[in-house]
Protein backbone atom coordinates (compact mmCIF):
# COMPACT_ATOMS: atom_id res chain seq x y z
CA UNK A 1 0.00 0.00 0.00
CA UNK A 2 1.50 3.31 -0.98
CA UNK A 3 0.86 6.82 0.24
CA UNK A 4 -0.59 9.60 -1.88
CA UNK A 5 2.78 10.52 -3.30
CA UNK A 6 4.04 6.98 -3.67
CA UNK A 7 5.06 5.76 -7.09
CA UNK A 8 4.96 2.10 -6.10
CA UNK A 9 2.26 -0.11 -7.60
CA UNK A 10 -0.35 -1.60 -5.30
CA UNK A 11 0.42 -5.21 -4.39
CA UNK A 12 -2.59 -7.26 -5.38
CA UNK A 13 -2.88 -10.93 -4.51
CA UNK A 14 -1.47 -13.29 -7.09
CA UNK A 15 -4.73 -15.16 -7.62
CA UNK A 16 -6.78 -11.99 -7.91
CA UNK A 17 -8.80 -12.98 -4.86
CA UNK A 18 -10.43 -10.42 -2.63
CA UNK A 19 -8.15 -9.52 0.26
CA UNK A 20 -7.53 -6.64 2.64
CA UNK A 21 -5.92 -4.66 -0.15
CA UNK A 22 -8.83 -4.98 -2.63
CA UNK A 23 -10.62 -1.76 -3.48
CA UNK A 24 -14.12 -1.48 -2.04
CA UNK A 25 -15.51 0.84 -4.68
CA UNK A 26 -15.54 0.36 -8.48
CA UNK A 27 -12.28 1.25 -10.05
CA UNK A 28 -12.76 4.03 -12.62
CA UNK A 29 -9.71 2.66 -14.39
CA UNK A 30 -11.48 -0.66 -14.95
CA UNK A 31 -14.35 1.15 -16.68
CA UNK A 32 -11.86 2.78 -18.98
CA UNK A 33 -10.27 -0.62 -19.49
CA UNK A 34 -13.59 -2.15 -20.46
CA UNK A 35 -14.30 0.62 -22.94
CA UNK A 36 -10.84 0.22 -24.41
CA UNK A 37 -11.18 -3.55 -24.62
CA UNK A 38 -14.43 -3.25 -26.55
CA UNK A 39 -12.94 -0.66 -28.87
CA UNK A 40 -9.75 -2.50 -29.64
CA UNK A 41 -9.43 -4.30 -32.95
CA UNK A 42 -7.76 -7.64 -32.35
CA UNK A 43 -7.91 -9.62 -35.57
CA UNK A 44 -6.03 -12.58 -34.12
CA UNK A 45 -8.51 -13.09 -31.32
CA UNK A 46 -11.66 -12.97 -33.44
CA UNK A 47 -14.20 -15.65 -32.64
CA UNK A 48 -15.29 -17.90 -35.45
CA UNK A 49 -18.56 -19.30 -34.23
CA UNK A 50 -19.51 -22.11 -36.59
CA UNK A 51 -23.10 -23.21 -36.24
CA UNK A 52 -23.91 -26.81 -35.46
CA UNK A 53 -25.99 -28.55 -38.07
CA UNK A 54 -28.94 -29.12 -35.75
CA UNK A 55 -28.83 -25.54 -34.54
CA UNK A 56 -28.84 -24.31 -38.13
CA UNK A 57 -31.84 -26.49 -39.03
CA UNK A 58 -33.66 -25.40 -35.88
CA UNK A 59 -33.14 -21.73 -36.66
CA UNK A 60 -34.21 -22.13 -40.28
CA UNK A 61 -37.41 -23.80 -39.13
CA UNK A 62 -38.06 -21.07 -36.54
CA UNK A 63 -37.54 -18.28 -39.05
CA UNK A 64 -39.78 -19.97 -41.62
CA UNK A 65 -42.53 -20.30 -39.04
CA UNK A 66 -42.23 -16.67 -38.02
CA UNK A 67 -42.15 -15.41 -41.60
CA UNK A 68 -45.24 -17.48 -42.48
CA UNK A 69 -46.97 -16.12 -39.39
CA UNK A 70 -46.56 -12.50 -40.40
CA UNK A 71 -50.14 -11.28 -40.77
CA UNK A 72 -51.50 -9.38 -43.72
CA UNK A 73 -52.67 -6.49 -41.61
CA UNK A 74 -52.89 -2.92 -42.75
CA UNK A 75 -50.37 -0.96 -40.69
CA UNK A 76 -52.17 2.31 -40.20
CA UNK A 77 -49.71 3.41 -37.53
CA UNK A 78 -47.05 4.21 -40.14
CA UNK A 79 -46.62 7.77 -41.22
CA UNK A 80 -47.67 8.64 -44.74
CA UNK A 81 -44.21 9.49 -46.03
CA UNK A 82 -42.82 6.11 -45.00
CA UNK A 83 -42.75 3.58 -47.80
CA UNK A 84 -44.83 0.48 -47.13
CA UNK A 85 -45.44 -2.83 -48.77
CA UNK A 86 -48.66 -2.91 -50.78
CA UNK A 87 -51.52 -4.73 -49.11
CA UNK A 88 -54.37 -6.31 -50.98
CA UNK A 89 -57.80 -4.82 -50.35
CA UNK A 90 -60.43 -7.42 -51.28
CA UNK A 91 -63.68 -6.39 -53.02
CA UNK A 92 -62.51 -2.97 -54.05
CA UNK A 93 -65.67 -2.36 -56.08
CA UNK A 94 -67.68 -2.54 -52.86
CA UNK A 95 -65.47 0.10 -51.23
CA UNK A 96 -65.46 2.39 -54.26
CA UNK A 97 -69.17 2.13 -54.97
CA UNK A 98 -70.22 2.90 -51.39
CA UNK A 99 -72.25 6.05 -50.77
CA UNK A 100 -70.02 9.06 -50.07
CA UNK A 101 -70.71 11.21 -47.02
CA UNK A 102 -73.32 13.92 -47.42
CA UNK A 103 -72.41 17.54 -48.14
CA UNK A 104 -73.98 18.66 -44.86
CA UNK A 105 -71.75 16.26 -42.87
CA UNK A 106 -68.72 17.40 -44.79
CA UNK A 107 -69.46 21.09 -44.12
CA UNK A 108 -70.09 20.33 -40.45
CA UNK A 109 -66.69 18.64 -40.19
CA UNK A 110 -64.96 21.61 -41.80
CA UNK A 111 -66.75 24.13 -39.55
CA UNK A 112 -66.09 22.12 -36.40
CA UNK A 113 -62.39 21.71 -37.14
CA UNK A 114 -62.03 25.43 -37.90
CA UNK A 115 -63.61 26.22 -34.54
CA UNK A 116 -61.23 23.81 -32.80
CA UNK A 117 -58.23 25.44 -34.45
CA UNK A 118 -59.43 28.90 -33.41
CA UNK A 119 -60.06 27.73 -29.83
CA UNK A 120 -56.61 26.15 -29.53
CA UNK A 121 -55.02 29.35 -30.81
CA UNK A 122 -56.64 31.26 -27.97
CA UNK A 123 -55.17 29.12 -25.22
CA UNK A 124 -53.24 31.42 -22.92
CA UNK A 125 -51.37 31.02 -19.64
CA UNK A 126 -52.74 33.31 -16.93
CA UNK A 127 -50.14 34.56 -14.51
CA UNK A 128 -51.69 34.30 -11.05
CA UNK A 129 -48.82 33.92 -8.61
CA UNK A 130 -45.07 34.33 -8.56
CA UNK A 131 -43.15 31.39 -9.94
CA UNK A 132 -40.34 31.59 -7.39
CA UNK A 133 -41.63 31.72 -3.83
CA UNK A 134 -39.18 32.21 -0.97
CA UNK A 135 -40.04 30.07 2.03
CA UNK A 136 -38.51 29.11 5.32
CA UNK A 137 -36.67 32.39 5.62
CA UNK A 138 -37.24 34.09 8.97
CA UNK B 1 -47.45 -13.23 -46.86
CA UNK B 2 -44.16 -15.12 -46.97
CA UNK B 3 -44.81 -16.09 -50.56
CA UNK B 4 -45.55 -12.49 -51.49
CA UNK B 5 -42.36 -11.37 -49.83
CA UNK B 6 -40.35 -13.92 -51.80
CA UNK B 7 -42.09 -12.83 -54.98
CA UNK B 8 -41.31 -9.21 -54.17
CA UNK B 9 -37.66 -10.03 -53.60
CA UNK B 10 -37.55 -12.09 -56.81
CA UNK B 11 -38.95 -9.19 -58.81
CA UNK B 12 -36.40 -6.88 -57.26
CA UNK B 13 -33.61 -9.26 -58.20
CA UNK B 14 -34.82 -9.71 -61.76
CA UNK B 15 -35.42 -6.02 -62.32
CA UNK B 16 -31.84 -5.12 -61.39
CA UNK B 17 -29.26 -5.94 -64.03
CA UNK B 18 -26.66 -8.62 -63.30
CA UNK B 19 -27.93 -9.42 -59.81
CA UNK B 20 -27.58 -13.12 -59.13
CA UNK B 21 -28.99 -13.44 -55.64
CA UNK B 22 -30.43 -11.60 -52.67
CA UNK B 23 -30.45 -13.23 -49.29
CA UNK B 24 -31.74 -11.89 -45.97
CA UNK B 25 -30.11 -13.66 -43.03
CA UNK B 26 -29.43 -13.27 -39.35
CA UNK B 27 -25.95 -12.35 -38.11
CA UNK B 28 -24.76 -15.97 -38.33
CA UNK B 29 -25.81 -16.36 -41.93
CA UNK B 30 -28.94 -18.45 -41.30
CA UNK B 31 -31.31 -17.58 -44.17
CA UNK B 32 -34.65 -15.87 -43.56
CA UNK B 33 -35.53 -15.08 -47.17
CA UNK B 34 -33.50 -16.16 -50.16
CA UNK B 35 -33.82 -15.74 -53.90
CA UNK B 36 -31.06 -16.73 -56.28
CA UNK B 37 -30.45 -17.43 -59.92
CA UNK B 38 -28.88 -20.68 -61.03
CA UNK B 39 -25.69 -18.84 -61.93
CA UNK B 40 -25.26 -17.54 -58.37
CA UNK B 41 -22.13 -18.97 -56.70
CA UNK B 42 -23.32 -21.50 -54.17
CA UNK B 43 -20.45 -20.80 -51.78
CA UNK B 44 -21.49 -17.17 -51.56
CA UNK B 45 -24.90 -18.13 -50.22
CA UNK B 46 -23.59 -20.27 -47.38
CA UNK B 47 -23.64 -19.17 -43.71
CA UNK B 48 -19.87 -19.61 -43.43
CA UNK B 49 -19.36 -16.85 -45.98
CA UNK B 50 -22.14 -14.51 -44.88
CA UNK B 51 -21.23 -14.74 -41.18
CA UNK B 52 -17.82 -13.22 -41.91
CA UNK B 53 -19.61 -9.92 -42.52
CA UNK B 54 -20.78 -9.89 -38.91
CA UNK B 55 -17.18 -9.97 -37.67
CA UNK B 56 -16.00 -7.48 -40.28
CA UNK B 57 -18.76 -4.95 -39.60
CA UNK B 58 -18.12 -5.10 -35.84
CA UNK B 59 -14.46 -4.35 -36.35
CA UNK B 60 -15.12 -1.74 -39.02
CA UNK B 61 -17.33 0.09 -36.53
CA UNK B 62 -14.32 0.63 -34.28
CA UNK B 63 -12.38 2.73 -36.75
CA UNK B 64 -13.68 5.98 -35.34
CA UNK B 65 -16.16 6.70 -38.15
CA UNK B 66 -19.30 5.37 -36.54
CA UNK B 67 -21.31 2.27 -37.26
CA UNK B 68 -20.53 0.39 -40.47
CA UNK B 69 -23.65 0.21 -42.61
CA UNK B 70 -22.60 -1.32 -45.93
CA UNK B 71 -19.70 -3.28 -47.32
CA UNK B 72 -18.79 -3.93 -50.95
CA UNK B 73 -16.47 -6.80 -51.85
CA UNK B 74 -15.41 -7.12 -55.47
CA UNK B 75 -13.95 -10.37 -56.74
CA UNK B 76 -12.86 -11.53 -60.15
CA UNK B 77 -16.23 -12.64 -61.46
CA UNK B 78 -18.59 -11.49 -58.75
CA UNK B 79 -19.24 -8.65 -56.37
CA UNK B 80 -20.96 -8.94 -53.02
CA UNK B 81 -22.71 -6.10 -51.22
CA UNK B 82 -23.65 -6.49 -47.58
CA UNK B 83 -26.11 -4.26 -45.77
CA UNK B 84 -26.01 -4.04 -42.01
CA UNK B 85 -29.51 -4.12 -40.59
CA UNK B 86 -28.54 -6.00 -37.46
CA UNK B 87 -29.92 -8.30 -36.22
CA UNK B 88 -30.51 -8.93 -39.93
CA UNK B 89 -27.97 -8.87 -42.71
CA UNK B 90 -28.84 -8.45 -46.38
CA UNK B 91 -26.41 -9.86 -48.92
CA UNK B 92 -26.64 -9.07 -52.62
CA UNK B 93 -24.52 -11.13 -55.01
CA UNK B 94 -24.02 -9.82 -58.52
CA UNK B 95 -21.59 -10.20 -61.35
CA UNK B 96 -18.47 -8.08 -61.27
CA UNK B 97 -19.74 -5.91 -64.15
CA UNK B 98 -22.91 -4.93 -62.31
CA UNK B 99 -23.51 -1.29 -61.43
CA UNK B 100 -22.37 -1.05 -57.82
CA UNK B 101 -24.27 2.18 -57.21
CA UNK B 102 -27.46 0.52 -58.34
CA UNK B 103 -26.79 -2.38 -55.98
CA UNK B 104 -26.31 0.04 -53.09
CA UNK B 105 -29.62 1.68 -53.99
CA UNK B 106 -31.39 -1.63 -53.40
CA UNK B 107 -31.12 -0.85 -49.69
CA UNK B 108 -33.86 1.76 -49.80
CA UNK B 109 -36.03 -0.44 -52.04
CA UNK B 110 -35.88 -3.27 -49.55
CA UNK B 111 -36.66 -1.07 -46.55
CA UNK B 112 -40.41 -1.88 -46.36
CA UNK B 113 -39.70 -5.59 -46.72
CA UNK B 114 -37.15 -5.49 -43.90
CA UNK B 115 -39.53 -3.48 -41.75
CA UNK B 116 -42.01 -6.36 -42.00
CA UNK B 117 -39.35 -8.82 -40.88
CA UNK B 118 -38.40 -6.89 -37.74
CA UNK B 119 -39.75 -9.46 -35.29
CA UNK B 120 -38.48 -12.58 -37.02
CA UNK B 121 -34.95 -12.53 -35.60
CA UNK B 122 -34.20 -12.47 -31.88
CA UNK B 123 -32.08 -9.44 -31.08
XYZ file of C-alpha atoms in Angstrom, chain A residues 3-5 8 12 38 42 48 51 58 61-62 67 75 78 80-82 92 99 112 114 119 138:
24
model
C 0.857 6.818 0.242
C -0.594 9.601 -1.880
C 2.780 10.522 -3.296
C 4.961 2.096 -6.097
C -2.595 -7.259 -5.382
C -14.431 -3.251 -26.551
C -7.759 -7.640 -32.350
C -15.287 -17.904 -35.449
C -23.104 -23.210 -36.239
C -33.663 -25.405 -35.883
C -37.409 -23.795 -39.132
C -38.061 -21.072 -36.542
C -42.153 -15.414 -41.597
C -50.373 -0.959 -40.693
C -47.053 4.213 -40.137
C -47.666 8.645 -44.741
C -44.214 9.490 -46.034
C -42.817 6.114 -45.002
C -62.508 -2.970 -54.048
C -72.248 6.047 -50.769
C -66.091 22.119 -36.403
C -62.029 25.434 -37.897
C -60.059 27.734 -29.833
C -37.241 34.094 8.975
